[in-house]
Amino acid sequence: MSIDSCLARTRIDPNRLDDPLASIPVWQELALIRNIQAFRSSDEQLGLMVARRCTASTMGMFGQALAASDSLQQARQLMERYELLGLAFSRFEFSTTKHQLCMTLHDFEVPADCQRFCEERGLGGCLVLFSDLLGAPVKAKTVSMRLPPPADADVYSDYFGVDVQYEAQSTQITFDRAIEQQVLPNANRKIRLASERYCDEVIAAHALPMTFEARVQELLQNHDLALDLEEVAQHLGMSSRQLRRYLTGESTNFRQILLKLKFTRAQALLEAGMPVSQVALQLGYTSAASFSRAFKKQTGIAPKFVNKTG
């Protein structure tokens, strides 16, 4: 697969692929996954293939912090603390019982066409990463996936070392809790603390907007206001119904956000001297009159009073 085909429609700059400080938002990762899935056709094991690369050395300073931890328990706590720096955009959660360590992948908001990939990568990556950190193969006790059985279930059983339960209520992988107390072979307190400081700085510099309204605004602005609700939801890794619900909880909706951005842009164009008719055309209105009515309703002032050129 060529680099151009792999990055098609992702807006990822190929010149930054080797930049250790580069990062991409969720929508770009989803576009990339879809490109690779299309290239591999019906390959159901793509996520497992990618999961084999989920070692500490592929995760930069974040991976170094994990590898330098005193124990797997400490590394697991760092995984929760720096979840934004992980390789999966699905939210995960660790829980423990007296004898069991469980990682649950909350993938309900992942678009359906990317779900198998994300479940495979999430569960498989956890197994590979734990084995890498401990310097020895780790065995899973149980594995469950919400998806239907694959065409070749034996491949999954061989990968995880146990029979996988399909069409389960949750996507989980469990381990013997005793592995948490094992000392990691590369434990180094100074390196861990230095790596943690770096991770803190990265998160502070790339902090996501806290509200869904702000995230929607950011996406629309990055795409020249050309996305609809469904497309924005896909970029955020959720369904349009879920996005509507989140925005309602913030006392707004997609249309209000889009109109606000449109008329903010319109006002800037008018103030810069662009004729009303051209501004109307840029914003997709069929006539200057319909734009003027909408602009006045939204801002409380007619566009002719913003731009004297007409």
C-alpha atoms as one frame of an Amber mdcrd trajectory, in Angstrom:
protein
   0.000   0.000   0.000   1.451   3.340  -1.013   1.806   6.232   1.430  -0.562
   8.312  -0.715  -3.271   5.626  -0.605  -2.775   5.120   3.107  -3.118   8.840
   3.904  -5.849   9.656   1.364  -8.490  12.053   2.770  -6.809  12.055   6.196
  -5.091  15.455   5.819  -2.073  13.917   7.550   1.130  15.565   6.328   3.463
  12.745   5.170   6.429  15.008   5.923   5.564  14.813   9.643   5.400  11.021
   9.901   8.858  10.883  11.478   8.239  13.849  13.788   8.284  12.487  17.378
   6.186  15.455  18.551   3.482  15.112  15.899  -0.041  14.065  16.886  -3.344
  13.481  15.103  -6.978  13.825  16.220  -9.448  10.946  16.335 -11.076  11.701
  12.972  -7.740  11.370  11.173  -7.075   8.012  12.810 -10.530   6.789  11.778
  -9.914   7.874   8.176  -6.571   6.069   8.205  -8.105   2.866   9.590 -10.800
   2.941   6.902  -8.171   3.337   4.169  -6.211   0.320   5.395  -9.362  -1.755
   5.851 -10.419  -0.955   2.277  -6.980  -2.027   1.023  -7.057  -5.283   3.001
 -10.617  -5.990   1.849 -12.310  -8.578   4.088  -9.313  -9.192   6.376 -10.830
  -9.715   9.836  -7.481  -9.934  11.590  -6.100  -6.504  10.751  -6.457  -5.253
  14.336  -4.540  -8.276  15.646  -1.741  -7.600  13.167  -1.434  -4.018  14.387
  -1.668  -5.141  18.025   1.542  -7.162  17.619   3.379  -3.831  17.358   1.973
  -2.447  20.623   5.242  -2.595  22.554   6.661   0.049  24.878   9.319   1.019
  22.323   6.650   2.080  19.796   5.030   4.502  22.263   7.835   7.012  22.647
   8.297   8.683  26.025   4.947   7.329  27.199   6.171   3.801  26.564   9.438
   4.622  28.297   7.496   5.708  31.391   5.657   2.375  31.369   8.817   0.317
  30.897  10.662   2.190  33.678   7.865   1.560  36.207   8.562  -0.529  39.297
   5.740  -2.999  38.678   2.999  -3.792  36.204   0.540  -2.249  38.654   2.389
   1.060  38.527   2.565   0.867  34.716  -1.168   0.154  34.569  -1.841   3.239
  36.703   0.212   5.322  34.269  -1.817   3.893  31.378  -4.957   5.217  33.055
  -3.342   8.560  33.862  -2.060   9.076  30.305  -4.936   7.477  28.441  -4.863
  10.258  25.832  -1.345   9.185  24.794  -2.281   5.545  24.200  -2.692   3.852
  20.835  -6.458   3.415  21.053  -9.140   6.081  21.075 -11.672   3.735  22.672
 -12.001   4.472  26.375 -10.664   1.630  28.533 -11.047   0.841  32.198  -9.121
  -1.432  34.546 -10.788  -3.199  37.459  -9.649  -5.830  39.927 -11.060  -8.594
  42.072  -9.198 -10.694  44.605  -7.709 -12.941  41.921  -8.308 -11.135  38.642
  -7.173  -8.050  36.693  -9.651  -6.977  34.002  -9.343  -4.469  31.171 -12.699
  -3.437  29.670 -12.796  -1.657  26.324 -15.704   0.787  26.115 -16.174   0.790
  22.355 -19.869   1.671  22.126 -19.067   5.032  20.531 -16.759   3.613  17.852
 -18.305   3.663  14.335 -19.553   0.210  13.335 -17.189  -0.174  10.372 -14.141
   0.325  12.639 -15.367  -1.663  15.617 -13.744  -5.021  14.891 -10.399  -3.382
  14.225 -10.583  -1.407  17.471 -11.672  -4.386  19.584  -8.882  -6.527  18.158
  -6.246  -3.846  18.571  -7.384  -2.916  22.075  -7.509  -6.445  23.497  -4.544
  -7.778  21.538  -2.468  -4.686  22.256  -3.039  -5.042  26.000  -1.787  -8.647
  25.903   1.277  -7.727  23.828   2.132  -4.674  25.942   1.902  -6.551  29.256
   4.139  -9.316  27.871   6.635  -6.748  26.599   6.767  -4.867  29.914   7.296
  -8.062  31.925   9.819  -9.482  29.466   7.941 -12.777  29.264   4.713 -14.045
  27.626   1.579 -13.262  29.619  -1.435 -15.547  29.415  -4.986 -14.223  29.333
  -7.564 -15.947  31.519 -10.624 -14.898  29.512 -11.349 -12.808  26.427 -14.753
 -11.569  25.265 -15.872  -9.422  22.323 -19.225  -7.811  21.598 -18.927  -8.649
  17.907 -20.115 -11.825  16.129 -17.636 -14.693  15.617 -15.070 -14.159  12.832
 -14.737 -16.455   9.861 -11.689 -18.125  11.420 -12.122 -18.208  15.209  -9.070
 -20.472  15.619  -6.753 -17.570  14.763  -8.161 -15.592  17.687  -7.911 -18.528
  20.081  -4.276 -19.061  19.067  -3.512 -15.359  19.477  -4.972 -15.013  22.982
  -4.263 -18.536  24.187  -7.922 -19.057  25.227 -11.235 -19.514  23.465 -12.796
 -16.108  22.810 -16.419 -15.482  23.778 -18.281 -13.614  21.027 -21.482 -11.546
  21.081 -20.729 -10.830  24.731 -22.152  -7.930  26.734 -18.731  -6.291  26.991
 -15.305  -6.338  25.362 -12.823  -7.516  27.994  -9.574  -9.314  28.629  -8.703
 -10.672  32.084  -5.442 -11.811  33.678  -4.280 -13.403  36.893  -3.966 -10.461
  39.275  -0.648 -11.786  40.582   1.133 -10.366  37.504   0.496  -6.837  38.818
   3.032  -7.299  41.598   5.808  -8.565  39.360   8.858  -6.280  39.188   9.534
  -4.940  35.709  13.023  -5.773  34.360  13.724  -2.177  33.245  12.472  -0.373
  36.350  14.235   2.980  36.770  12.734   5.682  38.994  14.665   8.630  37.505
  13.776   7.710  33.929  10.145   7.140  34.888   9.826  10.532  36.596  11.515
  12.322  33.682   9.214  10.548  31.227   6.163  11.406  33.306   7.120  15.083
  33.269   7.411  14.987  29.492   4.013  13.264  29.158   2.428  15.910  31.391
   3.823  18.648  29.152   2.554  16.921  25.989  -0.964  16.571  27.381  -0.982
  20.206  28.527   0.113  21.344  25.049  -2.426  19.189  23.206  -5.345  19.373
  25.604  -8.666  18.706  23.882 -11.520  21.175  24.290 -13.483  20.203  27.375
 -16.959  20.599  25.898 -18.503  18.832  22.923 -19.586  22.210  21.583 -15.941
  23.298  21.461 -14.918  20.041  19.771 -17.610  20.462  17.129 -16.540  24.077
  16.558 -12.923  23.008  16.137 -13.800  20.318  13.589 -16.058  22.616  11.576
 -13.413  25.322  11.455 -10.731  22.832  10.399 -12.988  21.675   7.538 -14.113
  25.091   6.332 -17.609  24.572   7.837 -18.246  21.861   5.238 -19.114  18.934
   7.532 -22.621  17.799   8.425 -23.712  16.305  11.750 -23.065  12.705  10.706
 -19.548  13.507   9.474 -18.670  15.418  12.655 -19.921  12.514  14.770 -17.752
  10.089  12.796 -14.695  12.296  13.296 -15.381  12.284  17.037 -15.751   8.502
  17.051 -19.424   8.317  17.997 -22.907   8.111  16.484 -24.866  11.208  15.462
 -27.488  10.294  18.042 -24.917  10.306  20.817 -23.505  13.635  19.660 -26.988
  15.180  19.639 -27.491  13.973  23.190 -24.189  15.424  24.386 -24.887  18.785
  22.734 -28.402  18.889  24.211 -26.803  18.379  27.610 -24.770  21.512  26.924
 -27.938  23.445  25.926 -27.058  23.700  22.254 -27.336  21.750  18.993 -25.371
  21.252  15.789 -27.386  23.771  13.764 -26.881  26.514  16.337 -23.141  25.905
  16.418 -22.868  25.915  12.614 -24.940  29.104  12.259 -22.898  30.890  14.888
 -19.669  30.015  13.078 -21.122  30.953   9.702 -22.249  34.372  10.807 -19.054
  35.036  12.707 -17.234  34.382   9.446 -19.775  36.457   7.540 -19.268  39.427
   9.834 -15.501  39.223   9.391 -15.884  39.158   5.593 -18.301  42.076   5.648
 -16.004  44.105   7.873 -13.172  43.369   5.444 -15.205  44.960   2.657 -16.589
  41.959   0.773 -19.935  42.751  -0.888 -23.035  41.290   0.733 -23.863  39.310
  -2.410 -20.465  37.574  -2.379 -20.659  36.797   1.336 -24.096  35.281   0.800
 -22.714  33.111  -1.999 -19.776  31.933   0.115 -22.109  30.870   2.907 -24.324
  28.907   0.535 -27.334  31.234   0.324 -29.261  31.444  -2.937 -29.757  35.198
  -2.665 -28.420  38.214  -0.827 -31.922  38.896   0.511 -32.248  35.491   2.225
 -28.771  35.867   3.678 -29.572  39.361   4.965 -32.711  38.138   6.732 -30.849
  35.241   8.360 -27.908  37.465   9.319 -30.158  40.047  10.971 -32.081  37.341
  12.832 -28.842  35.844  14.136 -26.916  39.047  14.965 -29.631  41.658  15.404
 -28.134  43.924  12.730 -28.531  44.056   8.952 -25.376  43.262   6.931 -25.606
  46.602   5.108 -24.742  48.343   8.359 -21.629  46.186   8.700 -20.496  46.689
   5.126 -21.268  50.006   3.443 -20.182  48.687   0.041 -23.475  46.795  -0.354
